[in-house]
Structures are given as C-alpha cells and as structure tokens.
Amino acid sequence: MDTRRNFIKKSAIMGAALCLPISLTRESQAAYPDLKTRAPKKALILWYSQTGLTHRYTRLIGCILKGKNFTVDEIELQETNKKTLPDYDLIIIGTPVFYYDIPSNVSEWLETIPSIKGTPVAAFVSFGGPEGNQHNASCHILKLLANKGGVPVGRDAFRNIPTYPTPKWNSANQISGQHLPNAATFDQVRRFTADMLERITRGETVSVEYELAMREGLRALPLVWMNKKAISKHTVDSQKCIGCGTCVRKCPTKAIDPFKQFVDREKCLACFGCLNNCPADAVVMEYRGERLYGFPEYLKRNKITIMEPPEFSTCG
Ligand SMILES: Cc1cc2nc3c(=O)[nH]c(=O)nc-3n(C[C@H](O)[C@H](O)[C@H](O)COP(=O)(O)O)c2cc1C
Ligand code: SF4
Ligand code: SF4
C-alpha cells in the first residue's frame, strides 16, 4: 500500500503532467491571405459570456478602440447577423473556456460564418484555473476564423473566478481566483489590445500553435455527457421563480422552460447558465445529490464585488 508521502509525490507528478504543456509536435506556420488593411477603423467585438466576466473585457477593449477613433460594434455572438462580418476591418472575439475548450455553441456558430478573407482577427478566452487549457481554447477560435480567411493578429487568455458551480464554491481555483479580475488583469487586456493594433500596422500575425498537453486529452472525453449524468436534479422551483425569463435568454439551446418547470436534458449543454444567472435562486440543480447554488448567490454570500476598470466611467 502507498505511504502518504508516496501518494503525495505521485499526485504532484500527475498534477504537474496535467498542468505542463508538452510540445510533442509543432505545426508549420500557416500561410494567411494579405491583410485587407493595416489601418482598420471599423471593429466588431463579438462576445459570448454566461456570467459577465468575458463581457467585461470586450467592453474594455471597446472603450480603448473608441478612444482611438474606431467605430465599434459590440454584439453578443448569438445576436450577430453573420452576413455583416465581411463589412468590418477588424474582428475580435471573446468567450469563456468551458470543459477545456470553447463552448460548443460558439464553435458551431463560427463554423458557419461567411468568408472574411484578409480581415485581421483577434481572440481571447476568459478562464478559471491555470490548468484550464486556455491556450488551446484561444487557438481554437483563431483556427476557426482562419478557416474563413481571417488573419490572426492577437490572442490571449484572462484568468477569473471559475464560475463552474461546486456545492460550496470552494475548489482550490475558486479560492485562489476569488479576487480576479484585478488591476493586473485589466492591464493585460490593454496590452492585448495595443499589441494587436501594432501587429496589424506591421502586417504581422500571431501564432496559433496548439500545445500538446495531457489536459488536451481531457477535451476528447465526453465531458458534457459525464456532467449531465452527475447532475441528479435539474428543475425550477415555482415558489421562488419570479418569471423574469433570464434563464431562457441565457440558455444557448433553449432547453429550459421555467413556466413549466421543465428542462430538456437532451438539449442541455450543462453550461449552468440558468443556475448561474437566476436572480431568485429558483433554478434547482443537484450534483451527485448535493444542492448547487449559482454565481449571484455565491457573490452575495461572500460579499464579493467584481472590479470594474476605470475606463468604464468615461467611455459609456
Ligand atoms: C460549465 C463550465 C465549465 C468550465 N470549464 C472550465 C475549464 O475547462 N477551464 C477553465 O479554465 N475554466 C472553466 N470554467 C470557468 C470559466 O471559464 C470562467 O469562470 C470564465 O471566466 C467565465 O466567463 P463568463 O462569466 O464570461 O461566462 C468553466 C465554467 C463553467 C460554468
Ligand atoms: S438548461 Fe442546460 S444548456 Fe440551458 S442554461 Fe441551463 S445548464 Fe445551460
Ligand atoms: S431566471 Fe430564475 S426567476 Fe427568472 S425565470 Fe428563470 S428560474 Fe425564474
């Protein structure tokens, strides 16, 4: 039988293997079309955000670009008319990492956009923990955009509170990330924006090379299916529900009907968007028999106010 010391040693090795990227293969630098402009002025910022963390960064990027006399459209991904994408001379996309990748509704959306040949494109993800596969997730967005002729000019990942609900919201990453984003995160966003603009001026691209890490293997597992199996209860408490419709709006697959207290488990992506946005704590979810509560309730119980960048007070 393992001694406690051996067990700790093995766990540490396993943990390191999961966290450290092992570059086993390298992709050759892709050939991209020529940039359609080195002086863009009309930017589209697309965002998908379940609990507002990603959206905060797209707003900040929007403020910075407006300060540089860009015309900026900031639109939630699902609300965007795909046909308008070729009209922009810069496209930026932000999304959270879910299950070690970008959410499947985001990748499906990006697979069906029209040609954006020569348009500079930049992508970022917001993520919850250092082992979250954030690098590859951001590369995934750029690869999908490059498939449509986009030219990658920026990529980054910004760390936050992990919004994956655990019964007590006390996973190691939830504790260590509790005060994120902070001023350093917003500086990172400003650098991402400035570097992206400089790269465009110089006609340079950014690498979209995947890291081959063991966590990349986790992406291949049916994680959503496994999580749905573990969700032992998923319904709506009619006594608490105030009929605000937020859960319906946030559900990417329209799987929830709060008025019938019904969740279509086939359609559900286990994104926890309904639970994490309900203002009345009326979405009832149990994980292996343990009751979960959502992000607003977590912030309330822990008296957490998420920091806003100073730009918001001036840019509207
Ligand atoms: C269903 C779900 C799955 C998640 N999976 C991951 C993950 O694989 N890796 C990671 O780093 N963070 C993960 N997170 C944390 C989020 O990526 C992170 O908190 C993000 O900033 C949330 O952004 P949003 O507020 O814009 O939705 C997950 C969160 C949820 C709700
Ligand atoms: S019903 Fe499922 S897919 Fe819809 S928001 Fe809730 S967890 Fe996400
Ligand atoms: S978000 Fe909550 S309160 Fe609002 S309709 Fe859905 S279950 Fe009811």
mmCIF file of C-alpha atoms and ligand atoms in Angstrom, residues 48-55 95-101 126-134 158 160-165 270-272 276 295, ligand 1:
data_model
loop_
_atom_site.group_PDB
_atom_site.id
_atom_site.type_symbol
_atom_site.label_atom_id
_atom_site.label_comp_id
_atom_site.label_asym_id
_atom_site.label_seq_id
_atom_site.Cartn_x
_atom_site.Cartn_y
_atom_site.Cartn_z
ATOM 1 C CA TYR A 48 -20.275 35.076 -25.507
ATOM 2 C CA SER A 49 -20.441 35.344 -21.743
ATOM 3 C CA GLN A 50 -22.562 33.445 -19.258
ATOM 4 C CA THR A 51 -21.774 35.413 -16.123
ATOM 5 C CA GLY A 52 -20.374 38.671 -17.439
ATOM 6 C CA LEU A 53 -16.651 38.121 -16.913
ATOM 7 C CA THR A 54 -15.799 37.793 -20.609
ATOM 8 C CA HIS A 55 -18.192 40.599 -21.479
ATOM 9 C CA THR A 95 -15.574 33.619 -24.927
ATOM 10 C CA PRO A 96 -15.118 31.643 -21.708
ATOM 11 C CA VAL A 97 -13.403 28.251 -21.572
ATOM 12 C CA PHE A 98 -15.953 25.545 -20.841
ATOM 13 C CA TYR A 99 -14.848 21.946 -20.442
ATOM 14 C CA TYR A 100 -11.262 22.611 -21.626
ATOM 15 C CA ASP A 101 -12.400 24.194 -24.880
ATOM 16 C CA SER A 126 -11.561 34.021 -20.024
ATOM 17 C CA PHE A 127 -10.839 31.001 -17.857
ATOM 18 C CA GLY A 128 -10.988 29.772 -14.307
ATOM 19 C CA GLY A 129 -7.733 27.969 -13.494
ATOM 20 C CA PRO A 130 -4.135 27.621 -14.637
ATOM 21 C CA GLU A 131 -4.715 24.066 -15.861
ATOM 22 C CA GLY A 132 -7.821 25.033 -17.846
ATOM 23 C CA ASN A 133 -6.494 24.523 -21.423
ATOM 24 C CA GLN A 134 -6.938 28.218 -22.090
ATOM 25 C CA PHE A 158 -7.561 36.261 -18.924
ATOM 26 C CA ASN A 160 -11.078 34.883 -13.417
ATOM 27 C CA ILE A 161 -13.142 33.391 -10.689
ATOM 28 C CA PRO A 162 -14.133 29.953 -12.021
ATOM 29 C CA THR A 163 -17.890 30.040 -12.481
ATOM 30 C CA TYR A 164 -18.273 26.255 -12.593
ATOM 31 C CA PRO A 165 -20.578 25.778 -9.587
ATOM 32 C CA ALA A 270 -24.549 21.510 -18.759
ATOM 33 C CA CYS A 271 -23.291 25.104 -19.008
ATOM 34 C CA PHE A 272 -25.017 26.084 -15.724
ATOM 35 C CA ASN A 276 -25.556 30.976 -12.642
ATOM 36 C CA PHE A 295 -22.910 32.740 -9.183
HETATM 37 C C1 LIG B 1 -19.701 24.748 -17.355
HETATM 38 C C2 LIG B 1 -18.393 25.422 -17.081
HETATM 39 C C3 LIG B 1 -17.197 24.803 -17.480
HETATM 40 C C4 LIG B 1 -15.981 25.428 -17.228
HETATM 41 N N1 LIG B 1 -14.835 24.813 -17.661
HETATM 42 C C5 LIG B 1 -13.643 25.432 -17.499
HETATM 43 C C6 LIG B 1 -12.446 24.839 -17.992
HETATM 44 O O1 LIG B 1 -12.446 23.768 -18.581
HETATM 45 N N2 LIG B 1 -11.285 25.501 -17.817
HETATM 46 C C7 LIG B 1 -11.236 26.711 -17.168
HETATM 47 O O2 LIG B 1 -10.148 27.265 -17.024
HETATM 48 N N3 LIG B 1 -12.347 27.301 -16.682
HETATM 49 C C8 LIG B 1 -13.547 26.698 -16.843
HETATM 50 N N4 LIG B 1 -14.696 27.306 -16.385
HETATM 51 C C9 LIG B 1 -14.614 28.644 -15.761
HETATM 52 C C10 LIG B 1 -14.928 29.777 -16.743
HETATM 53 O O3 LIG B 1 -14.223 29.609 -17.946
HETATM 54 C C11 LIG B 1 -14.565 31.141 -16.186
HETATM 55 O O4 LIG B 1 -15.052 31.351 -14.926
HETATM 56 C C12 LIG B 1 -14.990 32.255 -17.150
HETATM 57 O O5 LIG B 1 -14.294 33.416 -16.834
HETATM 58 C C13 LIG B 1 -16.498 32.542 -17.116
HETATM 59 O O6 LIG B 1 -16.763 33.587 -18.027
HETATM 60 P P1 LIG B 1 -18.182 34.284 -18.227
HETATM 61 O O7 LIG B 1 -18.522 34.984 -16.948
HETATM 62 O O8 LIG B 1 -17.956 35.253 -19.331
HETATM 63 O O9 LIG B 1 -19.144 33.223 -18.596
HETATM 64 C C14 LIG B 1 -15.923 26.692 -16.569
HETATM 65 C C15 LIG B 1 -17.122 27.304 -16.157
HETATM 66 C C16 LIG B 1 -18.340 26.678 -16.412
HETATM 67 C C17 LIG B 1 -19.607 27.354 -15.975
#
